[in-house]
Amino acid sequence: MNGLVIILIGVIALGAGYILYGRWLANKWGIDPKAETPAVKYEDGEDYVPSSKFTVFSHQFSSIAGAGPVTGPILASVFGWVPVLLWLIIGGLFFGAVQDFGALYASVKNEGKSMGMLIEKYIGKTGRKLFMLFCWLFTLLVIAAFTDMVAGTFNAFPVDATTGKAVSKAVFANGAAASVSMLFILVAVIMGLILKKVTNMNEVVKGVLAVVLIVAMFAVGMKLPLYADKTVWIYVVMAYLFLASVLPMWLLMQPRDYMTTYMLLGMIIGAVVGVLVAHPAMNLNAFNGFTLVAADGTKSYLFPTLFVTIACGAVSGFHSLVSSGTSSKTIRNEKDMPMVGYGAMIVESLLGIVALVVVGAVAVNGTKPDGTPFAIFSAGVAGFLEKLGLPVEVATVFMTMCVSALALTSLDSVARIGRMSFQELFYEDTTDPAQMGAVRRVLTNKYFATVITLFFGWLLCLGGYNNVWPLFGSANQLLAALVLIALAVFLKTTGRTGWTLYIPMFAMLAVTFTALVQKTIALVQNVVNGNATFLVDGLQLIIAILLMVLGVLVAASCFQKLFKKKEEQTA
């Protein structure tokens, strides 16, 4: 099948879903344009910052997009393009977008509370503690997986697959992309200061300013590449995450996400235009079966592997943390919520379909080519853009910059959310440090919480994203299941329609617990066979077991509340 037809199918299906199902949910739950949102009510210039619809959308989209919608579909394409396409559309519309919108809606209706605090309100303190511990462990996996990806993308001296040694000549595209990404941080702070001084800047002027800055940074990065190895970039990324976690939203994250959104939309448009010009054929097999056998004899099953591998492109628990942790505190008007919550997820699913078409265009003998998903995607789209007359070197740098920006924008959000999750673990009846004991005051300090979170994320990063990704995918989907259950409780308690969440939450529970059990068995076998190392298999085994135990406890407490009879709840 032609790749253009597949993208058109995706656009029509996702667009219709947004117009019909997304708006139906908004009408059923109730949107009040005249209500005072938490951003307006509690404006503090740091976390609660009333922002325009597109500014919040850009933060939401750039934060949730991450590496998932590129990495997941490309890795899952080994099962064939048909099951991947079906899950991107069905999962995106009825699972992922519903969860993202639901989390944003519930938070805005509850003073901008995070999912953990919402669980405390509607389920209880024990449920909140368990959920926040689960969230914190999950953020460690995200930090580990995405930091390794970004550092690997910036690595100017990657390992040569044929020799097994690092190349002696620096890779220009990686160094230039790294240079542009570092400039992004500096320019974002400058733009944040400008927007702080010039309030109510016209959206067109703001957009033009962002595009001009992106072009300028790209030109400088092409002339002044930064060459360093992967280890150095891991530490640089960690330093950036520390700043993103503790600095005010308006100073770094919001302006960076705003500019990144234009770059990512440019990437999607470039890919789509490239498809229009190239008309690539889908060279992937349509379906490769329910069971795949690797060269070493290991088996992969379509259920649950496909679902936890595609992950963010269809449904992601991490998105709910962004919706309730940061975006809900910047919504200026409730009528902006459907576009931000439901709409951003729809665009991400479309990006996943674009990635599927790209890998299909460069597929060899019916399967994806060798290389990392980032490399496959960058090379594929660069090939499309080359047909438009764009020099392949420029196109490669642009795409490498874009895919690394995808991961960085998720990383800075997850570092902040991980810090907040750690703090919330130790909050009791007050968040005022003056009313806490010395130990609790230290544990809830944002600088201490950030350092602890990044340290454990760094430890897991040592195992590499290939080892962490299956566990990340399973934890991510389990988090989505737990959030869907919690949202069902919220909707039932407040008298709103919640039955639409039941099928997604039970399906996700089945997928994730199956995947976690399989991962745990594989890790135990590594230990028994003497092939395990503590910093890789050992830490992952501990976290996998903790995630399963916490998942069962959180789900049990939520189900107990969800299926209580009405008389018992009001008694």
Coordinates of C-alpha atoms in Angstrom, one line a residue:
M1 CA 0.0 0.0 0.0
N2 CA 1.1 3.6 -0.6
G3 CA 2.3 5.5 2.4
L4 CA 0.2 8.5 1.5
V5 CA -3.0 6.5 1.7
I6 CA -2.1 5.3 5.2
I7 CA -1.5 8.8 6.4
L8 CA -4.8 10.0 4.9
I9 CA -6.6 7.1 6.7
G10 CA -5.0 8.2 9.9
V11 CA -5.8 11.9 9.5
I12 CA -9.5 11.2 8.6
A13 CA -10.0 8.7 11.5
L14 CA -8.2 10.7 14.1
G15 CA -9.9 14.0 13.0
A16 CA -13.3 12.4 13.0
G17 CA -12.6 11.0 16.5
Y18 CA -11.7 14.4 17.8
I19 CA -14.7 16.1 16.4
L20 CA -17.2 13.4 17.3
Y21 CA -16.0 11.5 20.4
G22 CA -13.8 14.2 22.0
R23 CA -16.5 16.8 21.8
W24 CA -19.1 14.3 23.0
L25 CA -17.0 13.6 26.1
A26 CA -16.6 17.3 26.8
N27 CA -20.3 17.9 26.5
K28 CA -21.1 14.9 28.8
W29 CA -18.6 15.9 31.5
G30 CA -19.4 19.6 31.3
I31 CA -17.2 22.6 30.3
D32 CA -17.8 26.0 31.9
P33 CA -16.2 28.9 30.0
K34 CA -17.1 31.3 32.8
A35 CA -15.5 29.3 35.6
E36 CA -12.3 30.6 37.3
T37 CA -9.5 28.1 36.6
P38 CA -6.7 27.2 39.1
A39 CA -4.2 29.1 36.9
V40 CA -6.2 32.3 37.4
K41 CA -7.2 31.7 41.0
Y42 CA -3.8 30.8 42.3
E43 CA -1.5 32.6 39.9
D44 CA 2.0 32.7 41.5
G45 CA 4.3 33.3 38.5
E46 CA 6.0 29.9 39.0
D47 CA 3.7 26.9 38.6
Y48 CA 0.3 28.6 38.3
V49 CA 0.6 30.7 35.2
P50 CA -2.5 31.6 33.1
S51 CA -1.5 31.0 29.4
S52 CA -3.0 31.2 25.9
K53 CA -4.6 28.0 24.4
F54 CA -1.8 27.5 22.0
T55 CA 0.9 28.1 24.6
V56 CA -0.6 25.4 26.8
F57 CA -1.2 23.1 23.8
S58 CA 2.5 23.5 22.8
H59 CA 3.6 22.6 26.4
Q60 CA 1.3 19.6 26.5
F61 CA 2.2 18.3 23.1
S62 CA 5.9 18.8 23.3
S63 CA 6.0 17.2 26.8
I64 CA 4.0 14.1 25.9
A65 CA 5.3 13.5 22.4
G66 CA 8.8 12.5 23.6
A67 CA 10.6 9.7 21.9
G68 CA 7.7 7.3 22.2
P69 CA 5.6 8.0 19.1
V70 CA 8.8 7.6 17.0
T71 CA 10.5 4.8 18.9
G72 CA 7.4 2.6 19.7
P73 CA 5.8 2.2 16.3
I74 CA 9.2 1.6 14.6
L75 CA 10.1 -1.1 17.2
A76 CA 6.7 -2.7 17.0
S77 CA 6.7 -2.7 13.2
V78 CA 8.3 -6.2 13.4
F79 CA 4.7 -7.5 13.8
G80 CA 3.6 -5.8 10.6
W81 CA 2.2 -2.4 9.7
V82 CA -1.5 -3.3 10.0
P83 CA -1.7 -4.1 13.8
V84 CA 0.5 -1.1 14.5
L85 CA -1.8 1.3 12.5
L86 CA -4.9 -0.2 14.1
W87 CA -3.6 0.3 17.6
L88 CA -2.3 3.8 17.0
I89 CA -5.8 4.9 15.8
I90 CA -8.0 2.9 18.2
G91 CA -5.7 3.3 21.2
G92 CA -5.2 7.0 20.5
L93 CA -8.9 7.8 20.2
F94 CA -10.5 5.6 22.9
F95 CA -7.6 5.0 25.4
G96 CA -4.9 7.7 25.3
A97 CA -6.8 10.8 24.4
V98 CA -9.6 9.9 26.9
Q99 CA -7.0 9.5 29.7
D100 CA -5.1 12.7 28.9
F101 CA -8.3 14.8 28.7
G102 CA -9.7 13.1 31.8
A103 CA -6.7 13.8 33.9
L104 CA -6.6 17.5 32.7
Y105 CA -10.3 17.9 33.3
A106 CA -10.2 16.3 36.8
S107 CA -7.3 18.5 37.8
V108 CA -8.7 21.8 36.6
K109 CA -12.0 21.0 38.3
N110 CA -10.0 20.3 41.6
E111 CA -7.8 23.4 41.9
G112 CA -5.0 22.0 39.8
K113 CA -4.3 19.0 42.0
S114 CA -1.9 16.3 40.7
M115 CA -3.2 12.8 40.1
G116 CA -1.8 11.8 43.5
M117 CA -3.7 14.5 45.3
L118 CA -6.8 13.6 43.4
I119 CA -6.5 10.0 44.4
E120 CA -6.2 11.2 48.1
K121 CA -9.4 13.2 47.7
Y122 CA -11.5 10.6 46.1
I123 CA -9.9 7.3 47.3
G124 CA -7.8 8.0 50.4
K125 CA -4.4 8.9 51.8
T126 CA -3.0 5.3 51.5
G127 CA -4.0 5.2 47.8
R128 CA -2.2 8.5 47.3
K129 CA 1.0 7.3 49.0
L130 CA 1.1 4.1 47.0
F131 CA 0.3 6.0 43.7
M132 CA 3.0 8.6 44.3
L133 CA 5.6 5.9 45.0
F134 CA 4.6 4.2 41.8
C135 CA 4.8 7.5 39.9
W136 CA 8.2 8.3 41.3
L137 CA 9.6 4.8 40.3
F138 CA 8.1 5.3 36.8
T139 CA 9.7 8.7 36.3
L140 CA 13.1 7.0 37.0
L141 CA 12.5 4.7 34.1
V142 CA 11.6 7.6 31.8
I143 CA 14.7 9.6 32.9
A144 CA 16.9 6.5 32.3
A145 CA 15.4 5.6 28.9
F146 CA 15.2 9.1 27.4
T147 CA 18.5 10.3 28.8
D148 CA 20.3 7.4 27.2
M149 CA 18.5 8.1 23.8
V150 CA 19.4 11.8 23.8
A151 CA 23.0 11.2 24.9
G152 CA 23.3 8.5 22.2
T153 CA 21.9 10.9 19.6
F154 CA 24.3 13.7 20.6
N155 CA 27.3 11.3 20.7
A156 CA 29.7 12.4 18.1
F157 CA 31.8 9.2 18.4
P158 CA 29.3 6.3 18.2
V159 CA 30.4 2.7 18.1
D160 CA 31.0 1.3 14.6
A161 CA 28.8 -1.8 14.2
T162 CA 31.4 -3.6 12.1
T163 CA 34.5 -2.9 14.3
G164 CA 32.8 -2.6 17.7
K165 CA 34.9 0.5 18.5
A166 CA 34.0 4.2 18.6
V167 CA 34.6 6.0 15.3
S168 CA 37.6 8.2 15.2
K169 CA 36.0 10.9 13.0
A170 CA 33.3 12.9 14.7
V171 CA 29.8 12.6 13.2
F172 CA 28.8 16.1 12.1
A173 CA 25.0 15.7 12.3
N174 CA 25.1 14.6 15.9
G175 CA 27.4 17.4 17.0
A176 CA 25.4 20.0 15.1
A177 CA 22.1 18.7 16.6
A178 CA 23.7 18.8 20.1
S179 CA 24.8 22.4 19.5
V180 CA 21.3 23.5 18.5
S181 CA 19.8 21.8 21.5
M182 CA 22.1 23.5 23.9
L183 CA 21.3 26.9 22.3
F184 CA 17.7 26.1 22.8
I185 CA 18.1 26.1 26.6
L186 CA 19.8 29.5 26.5
V187 CA 17.5 31.1 24.0
A188 CA 14.4 29.7 25.9
V189 CA 15.5 31.6 29.0
I190 CA 15.9 34.8 27.0
M191 CA 12.5 34.3 25.4
G192 CA 10.9 33.6 28.8
L193 CA 12.3 36.9 30.1
I194 CA 11.0 38.7 27.0
L195 CA 7.5 37.2 27.4
K196 CA 7.5 38.0 31.1
K197 CA 8.2 41.7 30.4
V198 CA 5.9 42.0 27.3
T199 CA 2.6 40.6 28.6
N200 CA -0.2 39.7 26.2
M201 CA 2.1 39.5 23.2
N202 CA 0.2 38.9 20.0
E203 CA 0.2 35.2 19.1
V204 CA 1.3 35.8 15.5
V205 CA 4.2 38.0 16.7
K206 CA 5.1 35.4 19.3
G207 CA 5.0 32.6 16.7
V208 CA 7.2 34.6 14.2
L209 CA 9.7 35.3 17.0
A210 CA 9.9 31.6 17.8
V211 CA 10.4 30.6 14.2
V212 CA 13.1 33.3 13.7
L213 CA 15.0 32.1 16.8
I214 CA 14.8 28.4 15.6
V215 CA 16.3 29.3 12.2
A216 CA 19.0 31.4 13.9
M217 CA 19.9 28.6 16.3
F218 CA 19.9 26.0 13.5
A219 CA 22.3 28.2 11.4
V220 CA 24.7 28.7 14.4
G221 CA 24.5 25.0 15.3
M222 CA 25.5 24.0 11.7
K223 CA 28.5 26.3 11.9
L224 CA 29.6 25.5 15.5
P225 CA 28.9 21.8 16.2
L226 CA 29.7 20.5 19.7
Y227 CA 31.6 17.2 19.7
A228 CA 31.6 15.0 22.8
D229 CA 31.1 11.3 23.7
K230 CA 28.0 9.7 25.2
T231 CA 29.2 9.8 28.8
V232 CA 29.7 13.5 28.7
W233 CA 26.3 14.1 27.2
I234 CA 24.6 12.1 29.9
Y235 CA 26.1 14.4 32.6
V236 CA 25.1 17.5 30.5
V237 CA 21.5 16.3 30.1
M238 CA 21.4 15.6 33.9
A239 CA 22.6 19.1 34.6
Y240 CA 19.9 20.5 32.3
L241 CA 17.2 18.4 34.0
F242 CA 18.2 19.8 37.4
L243 CA 17.6 23.3 36.1
A244 CA 14.3 22.4 34.4
S245 CA 13.1 20.8 37.6
V246 CA 13.7 23.8 39.9
L247 CA 13.4 26.9 37.7
P248 CA 10.0 28.6 37.3
M249 CA 7.8 27.3 34.4
W250 CA 7.7 30.6 32.6
L251 CA 11.5 31.0 32.6
L252 CA 12.6 27.8 30.9
M253 CA 10.1 25.0 30.2
Q254 CA 7.2 27.0 28.7
P255 CA 9.3 29.1 26.2
R256 CA 11.4 26.0 25.3
D257 CA 8.3 23.9 24.8
Y258 CA 6.7 26.7 22.8
M259 CA 9.6 26.9 20.3
T260 CA 9.9 23.2 20.2
T261 CA 6.3 22.8 19.1
Y262 CA 7.0 24.8 16.0
M263 CA 10.0 22.7 15.3
L264 CA 8.1 19.5 15.8
L265 CA 5.1 20.6 13.7
G266 CA 7.7 21.6 11.0
M267 CA 9.1 18.0 11.3
I268 CA 5.6 16.5 10.9
I269 CA 4.8 18.8 7.9
G270 CA 8.2 18.1 6.3
A271 CA 7.6 14.4 6.7
V272 CA 4.1 14.6 5.3
V273 CA 5.2 16.8 2.4
G274 CA 8.0 14.4 1.7
V275 CA 5.5 11.5 1.6
L276 CA 3.4 13.6 -0.8
V277 CA 6.4 14.0 -3.1
A278 CA 8.0 10.6 -2.7
H279 CA 4.8 8.5 -2.6
P280 CA 6.8 5.8 -0.8
A281 CA 5.5 2.3 -0.9
M282 CA 4.8 0.4 2.4
N283 CA 7.6 -2.1 2.2
L284 CA 6.8 -3.7 5.6
N285 CA 4.8 -6.9 5.7
A286 CA 1.2 -6.3 6.6
F287 CA 1.2 -8.9 9.3
N288 CA 3.9 -11.2 10.5
G289 CA 1.9 -13.4 12.9
F290 CA 1.0 -13.5 16.6
T291 CA 4.3 -15.0 17.6
L292 CA 7.8 -14.0 16.4
V293 CA 11.0 -16.0 17.0
A294 CA 14.3 -14.1 17.1
A295 CA 17.6 -15.4 15.8
D296 CA 18.6 -16.5 19.4
G297 CA 15.4 -18.5 19.8
T298 CA 13.5 -16.1 22.1
K299 CA 9.8 -15.5 21.4
S300 CA 7.8 -12.3 21.3
Y301 CA 4.0 -12.4 21.4
L302 CA 1.8 -9.8 19.8
F303 CA -0.1 -9.7 23.1
P304 CA 1.1 -8.0 25.1
T305 CA 4.4 -7.0 23.3
L306 CA 2.8 -4.8 20.6
F307 CA 0.9 -2.7 23.1
V308 CA 3.6 -2.0 25.6
T309 CA 6.1 -1.4 22.7
I310 CA 4.0 1.2 20.9
A311 CA 3.3 2.8 24.3
C312 CA 3.1 6.6 24.0
G313 CA 1.8 6.7 20.5
A314 CA -1.5 5.2 21.6
V315 CA -1.8 5.5 25.4
S316 CA 0.7 6.6 28.1
G317 CA 0.3 7.0 31.8
F318 CA 3.0 9.6 31.8
H319 CA 0.7 11.9 29.9
S320 CA -1.7 12.1 32.9
L321 CA 1.2 13.4 35.0
V322 CA 1.8 16.2 32.5
S323 CA -1.9 16.9 32.2
S324 CA -2.5 17.1 36.0
G325 CA 1.0 18.2 37.1
T326 CA 1.8 21.1 34.8
S327 CA -0.7 21.8 32.1
S328 CA -3.7 22.1 34.4
K329 CA -2.0 24.9 36.3
T330 CA -1.7 27.0 33.1
I331 CA -5.2 26.6 31.6
R332 CA -6.7 30.1 31.3
N333 CA -10.2 29.0 30.3
E334 CA -12.0 25.6 30.6
K335 CA -13.0 25.7 26.9
D336 CA -9.3 25.2 26.1
M337 CA -9.2 21.8 27.7
P338 CA -10.5 19.6 24.8
M339 CA -7.9 20.9 22.4
V340 CA -5.1 20.6 25.0
G341 CA -6.0 17.3 26.5
Y342 CA -7.7 15.4 23.7
G343 CA -6.2 17.2 20.8
A344 CA -2.5 16.9 21.7
M345 CA -2.8 13.1 22.0
I346 CA -4.5 13.0 18.6
V347 CA -1.5 14.8 17.0
E348 CA 0.9 12.4 18.8
S349 CA -0.9 9.4 17.3
L350 CA -0.6 11.0 13.9
L351 CA 3.1 11.4 14.5
G352 CA 3.2 7.7 15.3
I353 CA 1.5 6.9 12.0
V354 CA 4.1 9.1 10.1
A355 CA 6.9 7.2 11.8
L356 CA 5.3 3.9 10.7
V357 CA 5.2 5.2 7.1
V358 CA 8.8 6.3 7.3
V359 CA 10.1 3.0 8.5
G360 CA 7.9 1.3 5.9
A361 CA 9.5 3.3 3.2
V362 CA 13.1 2.2 4.2
A363 CA 12.1 -1.4 5.2
V364 CA 14.3 -4.2 3.8
N365 CA 12.8 -7.6 2.9
G366 CA 9.6 -6.8 4.7
T367 CA 11.1 -5.7 8.0
K368 CA 12.7 -2.6 9.6
P369 CA 16.3 -1.9 8.8
D370 CA 19.1 -2.1 11.4
G371 CA 19.8 0.9 13.6
T372 CA 18.2 2.9 16.4
P373 CA 14.6 4.1 15.8
F374 CA 16.0 7.7 15.9
A375 CA 18.5 6.9 13.2
I376 CA 15.9 5.1 11.0
F377 CA 13.4 8.0 11.3
S378 CA 16.0 10.7 10.7
A379 CA 17.5 9.0 7.7
G380 CA 14.1 8.2 6.2
V381 CA 12.6 11.7 6.4
A382 CA 15.9 13.2 5.3
G383 CA 15.7 11.1 2.2
F384 CA 12.2 12.4 1.6
L385 CA 13.3 16.0 2.1
E386 CA 16.3 15.5 -0.2
K387 CA 13.8 14.9 -3.1
L388 CA 12.6 18.5 -2.4
G389 CA 16.0 19.8 -3.1
L390 CA 17.2 20.1 0.5
P391 CA 20.8 19.0 1.0
V392 CA 20.9 15.7 2.7
E393 CA 23.4 17.0 5.4
V394 CA 21.0 19.8 6.3
A395 CA 18.0 17.5 6.3
T396 CA 19.8 15.0 8.5
V397 CA 20.8 17.6 11.1
F398 CA 17.3 19.0 11.2
M399 CA 15.7 15.6 11.7
T400 CA 18.3 14.6 14.3
M401 CA 17.7 17.9 16.1
C402 CA 13.9 17.3 16.0
V403 CA 13.9 13.7 17.4
S404 CA 16.3 14.7 20.2
A405 CA 14.0 17.6 21.0
L406 CA 11.1 15.2 21.3
A407 CA 12.9 13.3 24.0
L408 CA 14.3 16.4 25.8
T409 CA 10.9 18.0 26.1
S410 CA 9.6 14.9 27.8
L411 CA 12.7 14.7 30.0
D412 CA 12.4 18.2 31.4
S413 CA 8.7 17.6 32.3
V414 CA 9.4 14.2 33.8
A415 CA 12.3 15.5 35.9
R416 CA 9.9 18.2 37.4
I417 CA 7.1 15.7 37.9
G418 CA 9.5 13.2 39.5
R419 CA 10.7 15.8 41.9
M420 CA 7.1 16.8 42.8
S421 CA 6.2 13.1 43.2
F422 CA 9.1 12.6 45.6
Q423 CA 8.0 15.7 47.6
E424 CA 4.4 14.6 47.8
L425 CA 5.5 11.2 49.2
F426 CA 6.4 13.0 52.4
Y427 CA 3.8 15.8 52.6
E428 CA 1.3 15.2 55.4
D429 CA -1.3 17.8 56.3
T430 CA 0.8 20.8 55.4
T431 CA 3.2 21.8 52.6
D432 CA 4.6 24.7 54.7
P433 CA 8.3 23.9 55.6
A434 CA 8.0 26.0 58.8
Q435 CA 5.5 23.5 60.2
M436 CA 7.5 20.4 59.4
G437 CA 10.2 18.5 61.3
A438 CA 13.8 18.7 60.2
V439 CA 13.8 15.3 58.3
R440 CA 10.6 16.0 56.5
R441 CA 11.8 19.5 55.6
V442 CA 14.8 18.0 53.9
L443 CA 12.9 15.3 52.1
T444 CA 10.4 17.8 50.7
N445 CA 13.0 20.3 49.7
K446 CA 12.8 20.7 45.9
Y447 CA 16.6 20.7 45.4
F448 CA 17.1 17.6 47.5
A449 CA 14.2 15.8 45.8
T450 CA 15.6 16.7 42.4
V451 CA 19.1 15.4 43.2
I452 CA 17.7 12.1 44.6
T453 CA 15.4 11.6 41.5
L454 CA 18.1 12.3 39.0
F455 CA 20.7 10.1 40.8
F456 CA 18.5 7.0 40.6
G457 CA 17.5 7.8 37.1
W458 CA 21.2 8.0 36.2
L459 CA 21.9 4.6 37.8
L460 CA 19.2 3.0 35.6
C461 CA 20.5 4.8 32.6
L462 CA 23.7 2.8 32.8
G463 CA 21.8 -0.2 31.5
G464 CA 21.0 1.5 28.2
Y465 CA 17.5 2.2 26.7
N466 CA 17.3 -1.2 25.0
N467 CA 17.2 -2.9 28.4
V468 CA 15.0 -0.3 30.1
W469 CA 12.4 0.3 27.3
P470 CA 10.3 -3.0 27.8
L471 CA 10.1 -2.2 31.5
F472 CA 9.3 1.5 30.8
G473 CA 6.6 0.5 28.4
S474 CA 4.9 -1.9 30.8
A475 CA 5.1 0.6 33.7
N476 CA 3.8 3.3 31.5
Q477 CA 0.8 1.3 30.4
L478 CA 0.1 0.2 34.0
L479 CA 0.2 3.8 35.2
A480 CA -2.4 4.5 32.5
A481 CA -4.6 1.8 33.8
L482 CA -4.4 3.0 37.3
V483 CA -5.1 6.6 36.2
L484 CA -8.2 5.4 34.2
I485 CA -9.5 3.6 37.3
A486 CA -9.0 6.7 39.5
L487 CA -10.7 8.9 36.9
A488 CA -13.6 6.5 36.8
V489 CA -13.9 7.0 40.6
F490 CA -13.8 10.8 40.1
L491 CA -16.5 10.7 37.4
K492 CA -18.8 8.4 39.4
T493 CA -18.4 10.4 42.6
T494 CA -19.2 13.7 40.9
G495 CA -22.2 12.3 38.9
R496 CA -20.6 12.3 35.5
T497 CA -20.5 9.7 32.7
G498 CA -17.6 7.3 33.5
W499 CA -18.5 4.0 31.8
T500 CA -16.4 4.9 28.7
L501 CA -13.3 4.3 30.8
Y502 CA -14.1 0.7 31.9
I503 CA -13.0 -1.2 28.8
P504 CA -9.7 0.8 28.4
M505 CA -8.8 0.3 32.1
F506 CA -9.4 -3.4 32.2
A507 CA -7.7 -3.9 28.8
M508 CA -4.6 -2.0 30.1
L509 CA -4.5 -4.0 33.3
A510 CA -4.5 -7.3 31.3
V511 CA -1.7 -6.0 29.0
T512 CA 0.6 -4.6 31.6
F513 CA 0.5 -7.3 34.2
T514 CA 1.1 -9.9 31.5
A515 CA 4.1 -7.9 30.2
L516 CA 5.5 -7.3 33.7
V517 CA 5.3 -11.0 34.6
Q518 CA 7.1 -11.9 31.4
K519 CA 9.8 -9.3 32.0
T520 CA 10.2 -10.5 35.6
I521 CA 10.6 -14.1 34.5
A522 CA 13.2 -13.1 31.9
L523 CA 15.2 -11.1 34.5
V524 CA 15.1 -14.0 37.0
Q525 CA 16.3 -16.4 34.3
N526 CA 19.3 -14.0 33.7
V527 CA 20.1 -14.1 37.4
V528 CA 19.8 -17.9 37.6
N529 CA 22.0 -18.4 34.5
G530 CA 24.6 -16.0 35.8
N531 CA 24.2 -13.5 33.0
A532 CA 22.9 -10.7 35.2
T533 CA 24.6 -7.5 36.6
F534 CA 23.1 -5.7 39.5
L535 CA 23.1 -2.2 37.9
V536 CA 21.2 -3.6 34.9
D537 CA 19.2 -6.7 35.7
G538 CA 19.2 -6.4 39.5
L539 CA 17.8 -2.9 39.7
Q540 CA 15.3 -3.6 36.9
L541 CA 14.1 -6.8 38.8
I542 CA 13.6 -4.9 42.0
I543 CA 11.7 -2.1 40.2
A544 CA 9.6 -4.6 38.2
I545 CA 8.5 -6.4 41.4
L546 CA 7.8 -3.1 43.2
L547 CA 5.7 -1.9 40.3
M548 CA 3.6 -5.1 40.3
V549 CA 3.0 -5.0 44.0
L550 CA 2.2 -1.3 44.0
G551 CA 0.0 -1.7 40.9
V552 CA -2.0 -4.4 42.7
L553 CA -2.4 -2.3 45.8
V554 CA -3.4 0.9 44.0
A555 CA -5.8 -0.9 41.7
A556 CA -7.4 -2.7 44.7
S557 CA -8.0 0.5 46.6
C558 CA -9.4 2.2 43.5
F559 CA -11.7 -0.7 42.6
Q560 CA -12.9 -0.9 46.2
K561 CA -14.1 2.7 46.0
L562 CA -15.3 2.4 42.4
F563 CA -17.6 -0.6 42.9
K564 CA -18.9 0.4 46.4
K565 CA -22.6 0.7 46.5
K566 CA -23.9 4.2 46.5
E567 CA -25.5 3.8 49.9
E568 CA -22.1 2.8 51.4
Q569 CA -20.4 5.8 49.8
T570 CA -22.8 8.3 51.2
A571 CA -23.1 6.6 54.6

